[in-house]
Each structure stands twice: as structure tokens, then as C-alpha cells.
């Protein structure tokens, strides 16, 4: 500031020194002398004026420099304060239910109180681990090709780009054609405008009727537009078409749109929608037209018959489907029971698959063969939840136990970590007794088509339940309600020695062995690409 003041004083003194001519007349004479070489006012006046201007300019620059340096100093000081939070701090910011769910290259299952951790590789025979890992990676890469991510390309709209274009929302079916909306060039004046559009999975054209000199590359993957008329250019761009030429069910074509000095990218989603699969509820929309009850039985016909009797008390004409893998099947006499016989000991999930494969109604209600209907087993309440929400299935309670749990998934670069925590995510809007969760007890009403989509893995023959919801993660939206319940038949020893023998035989198949646990965990390692699994 002081330096600037000194220079201003010197300029003022110089300006006063050039009198006796008035300043205005001096300037006028100086400019007039430029064009009158032999005049009285010589070139010296012009030189004096130019020198004065230079002095003023340099003084102003010197005067501004301290202020600029001060600003730069403040910026530099601010940048020295720019630092990230410590790992401990930002871990606490993004932790849910004790698990850090921010994106990370590698996930871990932490050993903390009351958490059981299973490292999947520990359940693989060491001599086979290398070859299994190689096979798993090969299968995972094939899976990724079949189900490509729809968000694999990051798109950032850069500032001050004169090109208008769609950030998202352009969608086309395989081999179909769509018009690309929003293309345009604005705020740029050029003698000759040139824009280029490029695609990789489709071809480009325009509906505009113009000559080949203006639009080149019709029906190809690169479309070039050359014109001196910006209005015509934007008219052509407004009518650009994209035609898919590769038959893929799901793919993303990252298109390029560029002018002379600017390049942008935007996605065109190629997606084949599936046909709806609708179930006719009938004109009356009665429970029997909407819901089928399904169950799996093994040996315990005395339990099954008691279940059917309780169902008939409240729903006398509803269809019941029974999948049965008993060694010596017994006949079930009931007009509305479909009884399907399976190979002996085929398994729990194989029976579920068989049962729901035969359902012809929109929904199925799953119950275990030792459950018992009561006045609180209101299928209508569960049905109301599914009819009025976007849930795929909703569970009730068994003797007051809802067994709802969360599944939290961490996706690493090479494998994932899955965590099971009991509880729910939040309340289900509009239903005060219901919550949104990941899995429920073995008493639930579900959309038939969605459960068939997930499927029950028949490799899991014994004590399998949560595994279905693991396979359904990202597919099934699940709810749980406490105001609908079913009872569990008593486990009291029977006085009938024959039934006691049946129960003892059943327990041998029901109990999970260490070998079966190891098999299940090794299955998750390969099938679900899991590194570890924890539950609390």
C-alpha cells in the first residue's frame, strides 16, 4: 500500500510538470501530432504521453501486487489446514451395527464379543484350496459377464461445457431404436460447427433430412455433423437416433459427444425387459384364490395331520401342498391336499423347491409340519401387507418369536464378507406392527414368482433356513409383523412307543453335524464368493 502511494505522488508531480499547457489541450495536441508530421507540436508530445501511460500502468501493478500476495498467502495458509480425518474418526462415521460399511478394497470379519466368525477358507481342505480358488475365480468372472454392473462407469458433468446431453435415462431394448434427447450446442460462435457422436454397441443416425455433406456416417458407430448454421446443427442433434446392434439382456454403451474443444460422455442403457408373470386372483379374490399353503414333511405324519386339522378349522377349502421325502410314505386323505413324494432323505430345501414349483396362486404361505393354526393366524393380515406394499415376503411370529435378522454385506475386490445381526432396519410405513428386515422365521407369506427366482438350494439338505435369504440378498425385500402368529406343537414325549421311535429317528436327521456345517461354509465360500461370515 505504501509503495503504491509513493508512485501515485510521483505521477501527480509529473503531470503538473508538463504544464504550461492545460492537460486537456496537451493530450489533444499529442494525439493530433501523430497525424501531422511537420506541425508545430512535434512527436515529443506523443512520446511523453506514452511514457506517462506506462508509468501509471506499472505503478498500478506494483500497488496491486502486495494485495495479491496477501491473498495468495491466505490461500496457502488455508491449504496447509486441508487434511483428512484420522481412520479412527471416519470409521466411526460410517459404522452400522458395529460394521464399517464404507467402500473398502478388502473386508474383514472382526472378532468382537458375542460375534461368531467363520473364515471360509478354514473349512476348505488345504490340499484342495488352490484349485478351488482358481475355479471360483473363473466362475466369478463368468458371473460378472452374465450380470454386468449397471454403475460400472462414473460420469462427472464438467462445468461450463457448451454441450447439452442426457446424464442418464436413455434406455433402449436390444436391436431397437430410440431418439437421444437433450443433445445440443449452445453459447459458441464459430465459422464452421463440427460435432462428433460415437457409440460402441449401436449405430447412429438422424431423422433430419440434410445432405451427406452435412451429416456423415449415417448408420455407423460414428456420426459427424458439419455446418455453419447453429440452428440447423441443433435441429439435427435434436433428432439423432441410436440403434442397438448387439443382442444383450443388460449392457451399457458409453457414448462420446464432442465439439472442437469439448468432449462429454453419457450412458445408453441396453435392457431387455422380461414379460410379466401375473396370477389370476379370480373374480371373488378370496383367500383360496390368492394363497396356497406349502410345507415339507419327513417321517412325522402325526405332526402333519395335526397341522392340516388346524388349518381346516380356519381355512376349510384352501389348497395345501406337501413335499414328502419319508422312507415309507403314508397316504394323506384330504380333498384339497396335493401330496408329492420325493426320494428318501432328499432334503429340506429340495422339498421347498418342489412345493413352490407346484403353486398356481399369486402367494404361498410357508409353514413347518409341526406348526399349529390358532385364531391369531390371520393370513388376511399378511396378505394385506403384501398387497399394499412393495415387499416380496412378510413373516409372522411363532409362539411370539419373529426371528427377524439383518444381512449386511461388504464387497471387497476379490471376495465379500457377510454379517448376520438379529433385528430389523426400520418400521414399515403404514403398518405399526411391522418392520423391514432381511430374513424371517419359517412362517411367512411370499410372492410365488420372486421365491422361484431365488430358489432353495437343494445341496442344503439339513437345518437350512438363513441360507435362502443369503441367496435372496439384493433380490428379496422382506418384512416381519408381530400381530400375526402361529403356534408350535409341543415337544413333549409321546406315550405311543411307535411315535417315540419316529421322533428319535427324525432327530438323527434334524441335528446338524460338524461335517454338514463345514460343507455349508465351504459352499458359501465358492457359491457366494465369501471370504468370511459373522453372526451375533
Coordinates of N, CA and C in Angstrom, one line a residue, residues 70-229:
X70 N -0.9 -11.0 -0.6 CA -1.6 -11.3 0.7 C -2.7 -12.4 0.5
X71 N -3.5 -12.3 -0.6 CA -4.5 -13.3 -0.9 C -3.9 -14.6 -1.1
X72 N -2.8 -14.7 -1.9 CA -2.1 -16.0 -2.1 C -1.6 -16.5 -0.8
X73 N -1.2 -15.7 0.1 CA -0.7 -16.1 1.4 C -1.9 -16.7 2.2
X74 N -3.1 -16.1 2.1 CA -4.2 -16.7 2.8 C -4.6 -18.0 2.3
X75 N -4.6 -18.2 0.9 CA -4.9 -19.4 0.3 C -3.9 -20.5 0.7
X76 N -2.6 -20.1 0.7 CA -1.6 -21.1 1.1 C -1.8 -21.5 2.5
X77 N -2.1 -20.5 3.3 CA -2.4 -20.9 4.7 C -3.6 -21.8 4.9
X78 N -4.6 -21.5 4.1 CA -5.8 -22.4 4.1 C -5.5 -23.8 3.7
X79 N -4.7 -23.9 2.6 CA -4.3 -25.2 2.1 C -3.5 -26.0 3.1
X80 N -2.7 -25.4 3.9 CA -1.9 -26.1 4.9 C -2.8 -26.7 5.9
X81 N -4.1 -26.2 6.0 CA -5.0 -26.8 7.0 C -5.9 -27.8 6.4
X82 N -5.8 -28.1 5.1 CA -6.6 -29.1 4.5 C -6.0 -30.5 4.8
X83 N -6.7 -31.3 5.6 CA -6.2 -32.6 5.9 C -7.5 -33.5 6.2
X84 N -7.3 -34.8 6.0 CA -8.3 -35.7 6.2 C -8.5 -36.1 7.7
X85 N -9.7 -36.6 8.0 CA -9.9 -37.2 9.3 C -9.0 -38.4 9.5
X86 N -8.7 -38.7 10.7 CA -8.0 -39.9 11.0 C -8.9 -41.2 10.7
X87 N -8.2 -42.3 10.4 CA -9.0 -43.5 10.1 C -10.0 -43.9 11.2
X88 N -9.6 -43.7 12.5 CA -10.4 -44.0 13.6 C -11.7 -43.1 13.6
X89 N -11.5 -41.8 13.2 CA -12.6 -40.9 13.2 C -13.6 -41.2 12.1
X90 N -13.1 -41.4 10.8 CA -14.1 -41.7 9.8 C -14.7 -43.1 9.8
X91 N -14.0 -44.0 10.5 CA -14.6 -45.3 10.7 C -15.8 -45.2 11.5
X92 N -15.7 -44.3 12.5 CA -16.9 -44.2 13.4 C -18.0 -43.5 12.7
X93 N -17.8 -42.7 11.7 CA -18.8 -42.0 11.0 C -19.6 -42.9 10.1
X94 N -19.0 -44.0 9.6 CA -19.7 -44.8 8.6 C -19.9 -46.3 9.1
X95 N -20.1 -46.4 10.4 CA -20.3 -47.7 11.0 C -21.7 -48.0 11.3
X96 N -22.2 -49.1 10.9 CA -23.6 -49.5 11.1 C -23.6 -50.8 11.8
X97 N -24.3 -50.9 13.0 CA -24.4 -52.1 13.8 C -23.0 -52.7 14.0
X98 N -22.0 -51.9 14.3 CA -20.7 -52.4 14.6 C -19.9 -52.7 13.4
X99 N -20.4 -52.5 12.2 CA -19.7 -52.9 11.0 C -19.4 -51.7 10.1
X100 N -18.2 -51.5 9.7 CA -17.8 -50.4 8.8 C -18.2 -50.7 7.4
X101 N -19.2 -50.0 6.9 CA -19.8 -50.3 5.6 C -19.5 -49.3 4.5
X102 N -18.4 -48.5 4.7 CA -17.9 -47.7 3.6 C -17.1 -48.6 2.6
X103 N -17.0 -48.1 1.3 CA -16.3 -49.0 0.4 C -14.8 -49.2 0.8
X104 N -14.4 -50.4 0.7 CA -13.0 -50.8 1.0 C -12.5 -51.8 0.1
X105 N -11.2 -51.9 -0.2 CA -10.7 -52.9 -1.1 C -10.8 -54.3 -0.5
X106 N -10.6 -54.5 0.8 CA -10.7 -55.8 1.5 C -11.5 -55.7 2.7
X107 N -12.4 -56.6 2.9 CA -13.3 -56.6 4.1 C -12.8 -57.6 5.1
X108 N -13.2 -57.5 6.3 CA -12.8 -58.4 7.4 C -14.0 -58.7 8.3
X109 N -14.0 -59.8 8.9 CA -15.0 -60.2 9.9 C -14.3 -60.1 11.3
X110 N -14.6 -59.0 12.0 CA -13.9 -58.7 13.3 C -14.3 -59.7 14.4
X111 N -13.3 -60.1 15.2 CA -13.5 -60.9 16.4 C -13.9 -59.9 17.5
X112 N -15.1 -59.8 17.9 CA -15.6 -59.0 19.0 C -16.5 -59.8 19.8
X113 N -16.9 -59.3 21.0 CA -17.7 -60.0 22.0 C -19.0 -60.5 21.3
X114 N -19.4 -61.7 21.6 CA -20.7 -62.3 21.2 C -20.8 -62.4 19.7
X115 N -19.8 -62.3 18.9 CA -19.8 -62.5 17.5 C -19.1 -63.7 17.1
X116 N -19.8 -64.6 16.4 CA -19.2 -65.9 15.9 C -18.7 -65.6 14.5
X117 N -17.4 -65.8 14.3 CA -16.8 -65.5 13.0 C -16.4 -66.8 12.3
X118 N -16.7 -67.0 11.0 CA -16.3 -68.1 10.2 C -15.5 -67.7 9.1
X119 N -14.2 -68.0 9.1 CA -13.3 -67.7 7.9 C -13.5 -68.9 6.9
X120 N -14.0 -68.6 5.8 CA -14.5 -69.7 4.9 C -13.3 -70.6 4.4
X121 N -12.2 -70.0 4.3 CA -11.0 -70.9 3.8 C -10.7 -71.9 4.8
X122 N -11.0 -71.7 6.1 CA -10.7 -72.7 7.1 C -11.5 -74.0 7.0
X123 N -12.6 -73.9 6.2 CA -13.4 -75.0 6.0 C -13.2 -75.7 4.7
X124 N -12.1 -75.3 4.0 CA -11.7 -76.0 2.7 C -10.5 -76.8 3.0
X125 N -10.5 -78.0 2.5 CA -9.3 -78.9 2.6 C -8.1 -78.2 2.0
X126 N -7.0 -78.0 2.8 CA -5.9 -77.2 2.4 C -5.3 -77.7 1.1
X127 N -5.3 -79.0 0.9 CA -4.7 -79.6 -0.4 C -5.5 -79.2 -1.6
X128 N -6.8 -78.8 -1.4 CA -7.7 -78.5 -2.5 C -7.9 -77.0 -2.6
X129 N -7.4 -76.2 -1.7 CA -7.7 -74.8 -1.6 C -7.3 -74.1 -2.9
X130 N -6.1 -74.3 -3.4 CA -5.6 -73.6 -4.5 C -6.4 -73.8 -5.8
X131 N -6.7 -75.1 -6.0 CA -7.5 -75.4 -7.2 C -9.0 -74.9 -7.1
X132 N -9.5 -74.9 -5.9 CA -10.9 -74.4 -5.7 C -10.9 -72.9 -5.9
X133 N -9.9 -72.2 -5.4 CA -9.8 -70.7 -5.6 C -9.7 -70.4 -7.0
X134 N -9.0 -71.1 -7.8 CA -8.9 -70.9 -9.2 C -10.2 -71.1 -9.9
X135 N -10.9 -72.2 -9.6 CA -12.2 -72.5 -10.2 C -13.2 -71.4 -9.8
X136 N -13.2 -71.0 -8.5 CA -14.1 -70.0 -8.1 C -13.9 -68.7 -8.8
X137 N -12.6 -68.3 -9.0 CA -12.4 -67.0 -9.7 C -12.8 -67.1 -11.1
X138 N -12.6 -68.2 -11.8 CA -13.1 -68.4 -13.2 C -14.6 -68.3 -13.2
X139 N -15.3 -68.9 -12.3 CA -16.7 -68.9 -12.3 C -17.3 -67.5 -12.0
X140 N -16.6 -66.8 -11.1 CA -17.0 -65.4 -10.7 C -16.8 -64.5 -11.9
X141 N -15.8 -64.6 -12.7 CA -15.6 -63.8 -13.8 C -16.7 -64.0 -14.9
X142 N -17.0 -65.3 -15.0 CA -18.1 -65.6 -15.9 C -19.5 -65.0 -15.4
X143 N -19.7 -65.1 -14.1 CA -20.9 -64.5 -13.5 C -20.9 -63.0 -13.8
X144 N -19.8 -62.3 -13.6 CA -19.8 -60.9 -13.9 C -20.1 -60.5 -15.3
X145 N -19.7 -61.4 -16.3 CA -20.0 -61.2 -17.7 C -21.5 -61.3 -17.9
X146 N -22.1 -62.3 -17.2 CA -23.5 -62.5 -17.4 C -24.4 -61.4 -16.7
X147 N -23.9 -60.9 -15.6 CA -24.6 -59.9 -14.8 C -23.7 -58.6 -14.7
X148 N -23.5 -57.9 -15.7 CA -22.6 -56.7 -15.6 C -23.2 -55.6 -14.8
X149 N -22.4 -54.9 -14.1 CA -22.8 -53.8 -13.2 C -23.4 -52.7 -14.0
X150 N -24.5 -52.1 -13.6 CA -25.1 -51.0 -14.3 C -24.5 -49.7 -13.9
X151 N -23.6 -49.7 -12.9 CA -23.0 -48.5 -12.4 C -21.5 -48.6 -12.5
X152 N -21.0 -49.3 -13.5 CA -19.5 -49.5 -13.5 C -18.8 -48.3 -14.1
X153 N -19.5 -47.4 -14.7 CA -18.8 -46.2 -15.3 C -19.3 -45.0 -14.5
X154 N -18.3 -44.2 -14.0 CA -18.5 -43.0 -13.3 C -18.6 -41.8 -14.3
X155 N -19.7 -41.0 -14.2 CA -19.9 -39.9 -15.1 C -19.9 -38.6 -14.3
X156 N -19.0 -37.7 -14.7 CA -19.0 -36.4 -14.0 C -19.2 -35.3 -15.0
X157 N -20.3 -34.5 -14.8 CA -20.6 -33.4 -15.7 C -19.6 -32.3 -15.4
X158 N -18.8 -31.9 -16.4 CA -17.8 -30.9 -16.2 C -18.4 -29.5 -16.3
X159 N -17.9 -28.5 -15.6 CA -18.5 -27.1 -15.6 C -18.3 -26.4 -17.0
X160 N -19.2 -25.5 -17.3 CA -19.0 -24.6 -18.4 C -18.8 -25.3 -19.8
X161 N -19.4 -26.4 -20.0 CA -19.4 -27.1 -21.3 C -20.6 -26.7 -22.1
X162 N -20.3 -26.2 -23.3 CA -21.5 -25.7 -24.1 C -22.4 -26.8 -24.7
X163 N -22.0 -28.1 -24.4 CA -22.8 -29.2 -24.9 C -23.9 -29.6 -23.9
X164 N -25.1 -29.7 -24.4 CA -26.1 -30.3 -23.6 C -26.3 -31.8 -24.0
X165 N -26.6 -32.6 -23.0 CA -26.7 -34.1 -23.2 C -27.4 -34.7 -22.0
X166 N -27.9 -35.9 -22.2 CA -28.6 -36.6 -21.1 C -27.6 -37.3 -20.2
X167 N -27.6 -37.0 -18.9 CA -26.8 -37.6 -17.9 C -27.2 -39.1 -17.7
X168 N -28.5 -39.4 -17.7 CA -29.0 -40.7 -17.6 C -30.4 -40.8 -18.1
X169 N -30.9 -42.0 -18.2 CA -32.3 -42.1 -18.6 C -32.5 -42.5 -20.0
X170 N -31.5 -42.6 -20.8 CA -31.6 -43.1 -22.2 C -31.6 -44.6 -22.2
X171 N -32.7 -45.3 -22.6 CA -32.8 -46.7 -22.5 C -33.4 -47.3 -23.8
X172 N -32.8 -48.4 -24.2 CA -33.2 -49.0 -25.5 C -33.3 -50.5 -25.3
X173 N -34.2 -51.2 -25.9 CA -34.2 -52.6 -25.9 C -33.2 -53.1 -27.0
X174 N -32.7 -54.3 -26.8 CA -31.8 -54.9 -27.8 C -32.4 -54.9 -29.2
X175 N -31.6 -54.4 -30.2 CA -32.0 -54.3 -31.6 C -33.1 -53.3 -31.9
X176 N -33.4 -52.5 -30.9 CA -34.4 -51.4 -31.1 C -33.7 -50.1 -31.3
X177 N -34.5 -49.1 -31.7 CA -34.1 -47.7 -32.0 C -34.8 -46.7 -31.1
X178 N -34.0 -45.7 -30.5 CA -34.6 -44.7 -29.8 C -34.0 -43.3 -30.2
X179 N -34.6 -42.2 -30.0 CA -34.1 -40.9 -30.2 C -33.4 -40.5 -28.9
X180 N -32.2 -39.9 -29.1 CA -31.4 -39.5 -27.9 C -31.9 -38.0 -27.6
X181 N -32.5 -37.8 -26.4 CA -33.0 -36.4 -26.1 C -31.9 -35.5 -25.6
X182 N -32.1 -34.2 -25.7 CA -31.3 -33.3 -25.0 C -30.0 -32.9 -25.6
X183 N -29.6 -33.4 -26.8 CA -28.4 -33.1 -27.5 C -28.4 -31.7 -28.0
X184 N -27.4 -30.9 -27.8 CA -27.3 -29.5 -28.4 C -26.0 -28.9 -28.2
X185 N -25.8 -27.8 -28.9 CA -24.6 -26.9 -28.7 C -25.0 -25.5 -28.5
X186 N -24.5 -24.9 -27.4 CA -25.1 -23.5 -27.1 C -23.9 -22.6 -26.7
X187 N -24.1 -21.3 -26.9 CA -23.2 -20.3 -26.4 C -21.9 -20.3 -27.1
X188 N -21.8 -20.8 -28.3 CA -20.5 -20.9 -29.0 C -20.7 -20.3 -30.4
X189 N -19.8 -19.4 -30.9 CA -19.9 -18.9 -32.2 C -18.7 -19.3 -33.0
X190 N -18.9 -20.0 -34.1 CA -17.8 -20.5 -34.9 C -18.2 -20.3 -36.4
X191 N -17.2 -20.2 -37.2 CA -17.4 -20.0 -38.7 C -18.0 -21.3 -39.2
X192 N -17.5 -22.5 -38.7 CA -17.9 -23.8 -39.1 C -18.1 -24.7 -37.9
X193 N -19.3 -25.2 -37.7 CA -19.5 -26.0 -36.5 C -19.2 -27.5 -36.9
X194 N -18.6 -28.2 -35.9 CA -18.3 -29.6 -36.1 C -18.6 -30.3 -34.8
X195 N -19.4 -31.3 -34.9 CA -19.6 -32.2 -33.7 C -19.5 -33.7 -34.1
X196 N -19.1 -34.5 -33.2 CA -19.0 -35.9 -33.5 C -19.6 -36.7 -32.4
X197 N -20.4 -37.7 -32.7 CA -21.0 -38.7 -31.8 C -20.5 -40.0 -32.0
X198 N -20.1 -40.7 -31.0 CA -19.5 -42.1 -31.1 C -20.2 -43.1 -30.2
X199 N -20.5 -44.3 -30.7 CA -21.1 -45.3 -29.9 C -20.2 -46.6 -30.1
X200 N -20.5 -47.6 -29.2 CA -19.7 -48.8 -29.4 C -20.6 -50.0 -29.5
X201 N -21.8 -50.0 -29.0 CA -22.7 -51.2 -29.1 C -23.9 -50.9 -30.0
X202 N -23.9 -49.7 -30.7 CA -25.0 -49.4 -31.5 C -24.6 -48.5 -32.7
X203 N -25.5 -48.1 -33.6 CA -25.2 -47.2 -34.7 C -26.1 -46.0 -34.5
X204 N -25.6 -44.9 -35.2 CA -26.2 -43.6 -35.0 C -26.7 -43.1 -36.4
X205 N -27.8 -42.2 -36.3 CA -28.4 -41.6 -37.5 C -29.1 -40.4 -37.0
X206 N -29.7 -39.7 -37.9 CA -30.6 -38.6 -37.6 C -31.8 -38.6 -38.5
X207 N -32.9 -38.1 -38.0 CA -34.1 -38.1 -38.8 C -34.2 -36.8 -39.6
X208 N -33.2 -35.9 -39.4 CA -33.1 -34.6 -40.2 C -32.8 -35.0 -41.6
X209 N -33.5 -34.3 -42.6 CA -33.3 -34.5 -44.0 C -32.3 -33.5 -44.5
X210 N -31.0 -33.9 -44.4 CA -30.0 -33.0 -44.9 C -29.0 -33.8 -45.8
X211 N -28.1 -33.1 -46.4 CA -27.2 -33.7 -47.4 C -26.1 -34.5 -46.7
X212 N -25.5 -35.3 -47.4 CA -24.4 -36.1 -46.9 C -23.1 -35.3 -46.6
X213 N -23.1 -34.0 -47.1 CA -22.0 -33.1 -46.8 C -22.2 -32.6 -45.4
X214 N -23.4 -32.5 -44.9 CA -23.7 -32.0 -43.6 C -23.6 -33.1 -42.5
X215 N -24.2 -34.3 -42.8 CA -24.1 -35.4 -41.9 C -23.4 -36.6 -42.6
X216 N -22.4 -37.0 -41.9 CA -21.6 -38.1 -42.5 C -21.6 -39.3 -41.4
X217 N -21.7 -40.5 -42.0 CA -21.6 -41.7 -41.1 C -23.0 -42.2 -40.7
X218 N -24.0 -41.9 -41.4 CA -25.3 -42.4 -41.1 C -25.3 -44.0 -41.0
X219 N -25.9 -44.5 -40.0 CA -26.0 -45.9 -39.8 C -24.7 -46.6 -39.3
X220 N -23.7 -45.8 -38.9 CA -22.5 -46.3 -38.4 C -22.3 -45.9 -36.9
X221 N -21.1 -46.3 -36.4 CA -20.9 -46.0 -35.0 C -20.3 -44.6 -34.7
X222 N -20.0 -43.9 -35.8 CA -19.5 -42.5 -35.6 C -20.3 -41.6 -36.5
X223 N -20.9 -40.6 -36.0 CA -21.7 -39.6 -36.7 C -21.1 -38.3 -36.7
X224 N -20.7 -37.7 -37.8 CA -20.1 -36.4 -37.9 C -21.1 -35.4 -38.6
X225 N -21.2 -34.2 -37.9 CA -22.1 -33.2 -38.4 C -21.2 -31.9 -38.6
X226 N -21.3 -31.4 -39.9 CA -20.6 -30.2 -40.3 C -21.5 -29.2 -40.9
X227 N -21.6 -28.0 -40.3 CA -22.5 -26.9 -40.8 C -22.1 -25.6 -40.2
X228 N -22.4 -24.5 -41.0 CA -22.1 -23.2 -40.5 C -23.3 -22.6 -39.8
X229 N -24.4 -23.3 -39.8 CA -25.7 -22.8 -39.2 C -26.0 -23.5 -37.9

